[in-house]
Coordinates of C-alpha atoms in Angstrom, one line a residue:
M13 CA 83.5 116.2 123.1
S14 CA 82.1 117.2 119.5
F15 CA 82.0 120.4 117.5
Q16 CA 79.9 121.8 114.6
I17 CA 81.9 122.8 111.3
M18 CA 79.9 124.9 109.1
I19 CA 81.1 125.1 105.3
E20 CA 80.6 128.0 103.2
P21 CA 79.4 128.7 100.7
L22 CA 77.7 125.3 100.7
G23 CA 75.8 126.2 104.1
Q24 CA 76.4 122.8 105.1
G25 CA 77.1 121.6 108.9
V26 CA 79.1 118.6 109.8
P27 CA 80.1 116.9 113.3
A28 CA 83.8 116.8 114.4
R29 CA 85.1 114.9 117.5
D30 CA 87.8 116.6 119.6
G31 CA 91.1 115.7 117.8
Q32 CA 89.6 115.1 114.4
T33 CA 91.0 117.1 111.6
V34 CA 88.5 119.3 109.7
L35 CA 89.4 117.3 106.3
D36 CA 88.4 114.1 108.0
A37 CA 85.2 115.3 109.4
C38 CA 84.0 116.7 106.2
L39 CA 85.0 113.7 104.0
R40 CA 83.4 111.1 106.4
A41 CA 80.1 113.5 106.1
G42 CA 80.4 113.3 102.4
V43 CA 81.7 116.7 102.0
W44 CA 84.5 117.0 99.6
L45 CA 87.2 119.7 100.2
P46 CA 90.2 120.0 97.8
H47 CA 93.3 118.3 99.3
A48 CA 96.2 116.2 97.8
C49 CA 99.0 115.2 100.4
G50 CA 97.3 115.0 103.8
H51 CA 100.3 115.8 105.7
G52 CA 100.2 119.4 105.7
V53 CA 102.9 120.2 103.2
C54 CA 101.3 120.7 100.0
G55 CA 98.7 123.4 101.0
T56 CA 96.0 122.0 98.6
C57 CA 93.5 122.1 101.3
K58 CA 94.1 125.5 102.7
V59 CA 90.8 127.0 103.6
Q60 CA 89.5 130.4 105.4
V61 CA 88.2 130.0 109.3
L62 CA 85.5 132.8 109.4
E63 CA 84.5 132.2 113.2
G64 CA 86.0 129.8 115.9
E65 CA 88.9 128.4 117.6
Y66 CA 91.1 125.6 116.2
D67 CA 94.5 124.2 116.8
H68 CA 97.0 124.2 113.4
G69 CA 98.4 120.9 114.1
E70 CA 101.5 120.0 112.2
A71 CA 100.8 122.2 109.3
S72 CA 104.1 123.0 107.5
N73 CA 105.5 126.7 107.8
F74 CA 106.1 126.6 104.1
A75 CA 102.4 125.2 103.0
L76 CA 101.0 127.8 105.6
M77 CA 102.9 130.7 105.9
D78 CA 102.9 133.1 109.4
F79 CA 100.8 136.0 107.5
E80 CA 98.4 133.2 106.3
R81 CA 97.8 132.1 109.9
D82 CA 97.4 135.6 111.0
E83 CA 94.7 136.0 108.3
G84 CA 93.2 133.0 109.8
K85 CA 93.8 130.3 107.1
I86 CA 94.1 126.8 108.1
L87 CA 95.4 123.5 106.4
A88 CA 92.4 121.1 106.6
C89 CA 94.4 118.0 106.7
C90 CA 96.1 119.2 109.9
A91 CA 93.8 121.7 111.8
M92 CA 91.4 120.5 114.5
A93 CA 88.5 122.5 115.8
Q94 CA 88.4 123.6 119.5
A95 CA 85.0 125.1 119.4
D96 CA 82.4 125.4 116.6
L97 CA 83.8 126.7 113.5
V98 CA 82.7 128.5 110.2
I99 CA 85.0 127.9 107.2
E100 CA 85.0 129.2 103.7
A101 CA 86.5 127.0 100.9
E102 CA 86.7 126.8 97.2
I103 CA 84.6 123.9 96.2
D104 CA 84.4 123.1 92.5
E105 CA 81.0 121.6 91.8
D106 CA 81.2 118.8 89.2
P107 CA 77.9 117.0 88.2
D108 CA 80.1 113.8 87.8
A109 CA 81.1 113.7 91.3
Q110 CA 79.6 111.1 93.7
F111 CA 79.9 112.6 97.3
L112 CA 80.5 109.2 99.1
Q113 CA 81.1 109.3 102.9
L114 CA 84.7 108.3 103.8
G115 CA 84.7 104.9 105.6
D116 CA 86.9 102.5 107.8
Y117 CA 86.8 99.0 106.5
E118 CA 88.3 95.6 107.3
A119 CA 88.9 93.1 104.7
E120 CA 90.3 89.7 104.2
L121 CA 92.3 88.6 101.5
V122 CA 91.1 86.0 99.6
E123 CA 93.3 85.7 96.7
A124 CA 96.8 86.9 95.6
R125 CA 99.1 86.5 92.7
M126 CA 101.9 88.1 91.0
L127 CA 100.6 90.0 87.9
T128 CA 104.3 91.1 86.7
P129 CA 107.9 90.4 88.3
T130 CA 107.1 93.4 90.5
I131 CA 103.3 93.7 90.8
R132 CA 101.3 91.8 93.1
G133 CA 97.5 91.6 92.8
L134 CA 95.2 91.5 95.9
W135 CA 91.7 90.7 96.2
L136 CA 89.9 91.7 99.5
R137 CA 86.6 91.0 101.0
T138 CA 85.5 93.6 103.1
D139 CA 83.4 93.4 106.0
R140 CA 80.4 95.5 104.1
R141 CA 80.2 96.9 100.6
A142 CA 82.8 99.4 99.9
E143 CA 81.1 102.2 97.8
F144 CA 83.6 104.1 95.4
Q145 CA 83.6 105.8 92.3
A146 CA 85.6 104.2 89.6
G147 CA 89.1 105.9 89.7
Q148 CA 89.4 106.5 93.5
Y149 CA 91.5 104.8 95.8
V150 CA 92.2 103.3 99.3
M151 CA 94.2 104.3 102.4
L152 CA 95.7 101.2 103.5
H153 CA 97.1 100.4 106.9
V154 CA 100.1 98.1 106.7
P155 CA 100.9 96.5 110.0
G156 CA 104.4 97.7 111.6
V157 CA 104.5 100.9 109.0
E158 CA 103.6 104.2 110.1
G159 CA 101.2 106.3 108.2
E160 CA 98.6 104.9 105.5
R161 CA 99.5 104.0 101.9
A162 CA 97.4 104.8 99.0
F163 CA 96.5 102.4 96.4
S164 CA 94.1 102.7 93.4
I165 CA 91.1 100.3 93.3
A166 CA 91.4 98.2 90.1
N167 CA 87.7 96.5 90.0
A168 CA 84.9 98.2 88.6
P169 CA 82.3 99.3 91.7
S170 CA 79.7 96.9 90.9
E171 CA 82.2 93.9 91.9
D172 CA 82.3 92.3 94.9
L173 CA 85.9 92.3 95.9
I174 CA 88.3 95.0 96.0
E175 CA 91.4 94.5 93.8
L176 CA 94.7 96.2 94.3
H177 CA 97.7 96.3 92.2
I178 CA 101.0 96.7 94.4
R179 CA 104.3 97.7 93.1
R180 CA 107.3 96.5 95.1
V181 CA 109.1 99.7 95.9
P182 CA 112.7 99.1 96.3
Q183 CA 113.6 99.4 100.2
G184 CA 110.1 100.0 100.8
R185 CA 108.7 98.6 104.0
A186 CA 105.1 98.7 103.2
T187 CA 105.1 97.2 99.8
G188 CA 107.8 94.7 101.1
W189 CA 105.5 93.5 103.6
L190 CA 102.4 93.3 101.2
H191 CA 104.5 91.3 98.7
D192 CA 106.6 88.9 101.0
E193 CA 104.3 88.6 104.3
L194 CA 100.7 89.1 103.4
Q195 CA 99.0 85.6 103.0
V196 CA 95.5 84.6 102.1
G197 CA 93.4 84.8 105.1
Q198 CA 94.9 87.6 106.9
R199 CA 93.1 91.0 107.7
L200 CA 93.8 94.4 106.6
R201 CA 92.1 97.8 107.4
F202 CA 91.8 100.7 104.9
T203 CA 89.7 104.0 104.3
A204 CA 87.8 104.6 101.3
P205 CA 86.9 106.1 99.0
N206 CA 89.5 108.9 98.5
G207 CA 90.5 111.1 95.6
R208 CA 88.7 113.0 92.6
F209 CA 89.9 110.8 89.6
F210 CA 86.9 109.7 87.9
V211 CA 85.3 109.9 84.4
R212 CA 83.4 113.0 83.3
K213 CA 80.6 110.8 82.0
S214 CA 78.1 113.6 81.3
A215 CA 80.6 115.4 78.7
R216 CA 79.5 112.5 76.2
L217 CA 82.9 112.9 74.6
P218 CA 85.3 109.9 73.3
M219 CA 87.5 108.9 76.1
I220 CA 91.6 108.2 76.1
F221 CA 92.9 106.5 79.1
V222 CA 96.9 106.1 79.3
A223 CA 98.3 103.7 81.9
G224 CA 101.9 103.0 82.7
G225 CA 103.0 100.3 85.5
S226 CA 100.6 99.8 88.3
G227 CA 98.8 102.9 87.0
L228 CA 96.6 100.6 85.1
S229 CA 94.5 100.2 88.2
S230 CA 92.2 103.1 87.9
P231 CA 91.9 102.9 84.0
K232 CA 91.0 99.4 84.4
S233 CA 88.1 100.2 87.0
M234 CA 86.9 103.2 84.8
V235 CA 87.0 101.2 81.4
L236 CA 85.3 98.2 83.1
D237 CA 82.7 100.6 84.7
L238 CA 82.0 102.2 81.6
L239 CA 81.5 98.8 79.5
A240 CA 79.3 97.5 82.3
E241 CA 76.9 100.4 81.8
G242 CA 76.8 100.2 78.3
C243 CA 78.6 103.0 77.1
T244 CA 78.6 103.3 73.4
L245 CA 81.1 106.3 72.9
P246 CA 84.6 105.5 71.7
I247 CA 87.2 104.4 74.5
T248 CA 90.7 104.1 73.8
L249 CA 93.2 102.5 76.4
I250 CA 96.9 102.7 75.7
Q251 CA 99.1 100.7 78.1
G252 CA 102.7 101.3 78.2
A253 CA 105.2 98.6 79.7
R254 CA 108.7 98.1 79.2
N255 CA 108.1 94.3 78.0
T256 CA 105.6 91.5 77.9
E257 CA 106.2 90.4 81.1
E258 CA 105.0 93.8 82.6
L259 CA 102.3 94.1 80.3
Y260 CA 99.5 92.7 82.5
F261 CA 96.1 92.0 81.9
R262 CA 96.4 92.2 78.1
D263 CA 94.4 89.1 77.6
L264 CA 91.5 90.7 79.5
F265 CA 91.8 94.2 77.5
E266 CA 92.0 92.3 74.2
Q267 CA 88.7 90.4 75.1
L268 CA 87.2 93.3 75.8
A269 CA 88.2 94.8 72.3
D270 CA 86.8 91.9 70.9
Q271 CA 83.3 92.2 72.5
H272 CA 82.9 95.7 72.4
P273 CA 83.3 97.5 68.8
N274 CA 83.6 100.9 70.6
F275 CA 86.6 100.0 72.6
T276 CA 90.1 100.0 71.5
Y277 CA 93.4 98.6 73.1
V278 CA 96.7 99.7 72.3
P279 CA 99.6 97.9 74.1
V280 CA 103.1 99.6 73.8
L281 CA 106.4 98.3 74.8
S282 CA 109.6 100.4 75.3
D283 CA 112.3 98.0 76.0
L284 CA 112.4 95.2 73.6
P285 CA 115.6 93.9 71.2
E286 CA 114.9 94.5 67.5
G287 CA 114.6 91.0 67.0
A288 CA 111.7 90.3 69.7
E289 CA 108.5 88.7 68.4
W290 CA 106.1 91.6 68.9
T291 CA 103.7 93.0 66.4
G292 CA 102.2 95.8 68.5
A293 CA 103.4 99.4 68.9
R294 CA 106.9 99.8 70.2
G295 CA 108.2 102.9 72.2
Y296 CA 106.8 105.2 74.8
A297 CA 103.2 105.5 75.7
H298 CA 102.9 109.3 74.8
E299 CA 104.7 108.2 71.1
A300 CA 102.0 105.6 70.7
L301 CA 99.4 108.0 72.0
K302 CA 100.4 110.6 69.1
A303 CA 100.6 107.7 66.4
H304 CA 97.2 106.4 67.3
F305 CA 95.3 109.6 67.1
A306 CA 97.7 111.2 64.2
N307 CA 98.4 113.9 66.8
D308 CA 94.8 115.3 67.1
F309 CA 93.0 114.8 70.1
R310 CA 90.3 117.4 69.8
G311 CA 86.9 116.5 71.3
H312 CA 88.1 114.0 73.7
K313 CA 88.8 113.6 77.5
A314 CA 91.9 112.1 78.6
Y315 CA 92.8 110.2 81.8
L316 CA 96.3 109.6 82.7
C317 CA 97.9 107.3 85.4
G318 CA 101.2 106.3 85.6
P319 CA 104.8 107.1 86.6
P320 CA 105.5 111.0 86.4
P321 CA 107.8 111.0 83.3
M322 CA 105.0 109.3 81.4
T323 CA 102.4 111.4 82.6
E324 CA 104.4 114.7 81.7
A325 CA 105.2 113.4 78.5
C326 CA 101.5 112.6 77.6
I327 CA 100.3 115.9 78.8
A328 CA 102.9 117.6 76.4
T329 CA 101.8 115.5 73.6
L330 CA 97.9 116.0 74.2
M331 CA 98.5 119.7 74.4
Q332 CA 100.6 119.8 71.4
G333 CA 97.6 117.7 69.7
R334 CA 95.1 120.6 70.6
L335 CA 93.8 119.0 73.9
F336 CA 94.1 121.4 76.8
E337 CA 94.0 121.4 80.5
R338 CA 90.0 121.4 80.8
D339 CA 90.0 118.0 79.1
I340 CA 93.1 116.1 80.7
Y341 CA 92.7 114.6 84.0
T342 CA 95.6 112.8 86.0
E343 CA 96.2 110.8 89.3
K344 CA 98.8 111.8 91.7
F345 CA 99.3 110.3 95.1
F346 CA 101.2 112.1 98.2
T347 CA 102.5 110.0 101.1
A348 CA 104.1 111.3 104.2
A349 CA 107.6 110.3 103.1
D350 CA 107.4 111.7 99.4
A351 CA 105.1 114.8 99.8
A352 CA 107.7 117.3 100.9
S353 CA 110.0 116.2 97.8
A354 CA 107.4 115.4 95.1
A355 CA 108.4 116.8 91.7
P356 CA 106.4 119.9 90.6
R357 CA 103.8 119.2 87.7
S358 CA 104.5 120.8 84.3
P359 CA 104.3 124.8 84.8
L360 CA 101.6 124.9 82.2
F361 CA 99.5 122.4 83.7
K362 CA 97.1 123.1 86.8
A363 CA 97.1 120.6 89.8
L364 CA 93.9 118.8 90.0

């Protein structure tokens, strides 16, 4: 059995299978709806039903209050059509967004190596070419683990293999399996592309990328994509790590900086002994950010990806240096395990 979902104000209809969520049906048709957790707990995907019957699914009573249900609101990530639907959603049109259909992929692991003591790099060859926009992520099925896991794509869209950086999470079953059990030649399944973290190229403004830990994945993809396209605007990458062991892909970025006059690479280490041999910046990413730009970020676009404390500190630094919400973009994942307890963003900064 199938139904038709009409999305207003787009005036576009998409098919939905029986038991398929409204969000999944829309994404697979290339129609992006605002969403975040995908598990019915954050409320980002709330839409208004104008006509039709539906099942709320496992929507949280906190994310979707009783009075909202009475008003005909649903959480698109949980709700399923039981008849043809007409929904109304707040869809921001962005000239730089590529509306790519969500797809299911199978892939073979063709290379794996440790990038740092806690981050393993995986290179996957897909059964067919996986289209994505630099900055987006995959939802990976891990054998024996309930629920999918989100991992940013680290390669440029023009490259053939899908590259993922997997940070081991203590006691994490999924990342533990991906580190200890997964071997070259084995196959994995994932859905892609996901997310709305991408470069606003049409703005034609200098770009700042700040990365910490495995948060380097998206900025790496974005920088490689920009340089491959021949972008001549100033591009700055600030990569924060605790020590040189955790500062991965340093050689690549230094090589890119030598090859491209418009690209600047600033590595910064936060946990070095005073006598350690290191001529680069010391401290935290937001401190290096402030020092490099002399606390003046006007006329830039900034893209932040890393641990929440780093992201929050960088947001505060950028805003103190007169770069505000409309020009700051962050990447944030929600999973079934952490969505309910996710730390709130800065009260001054709207969630994207």
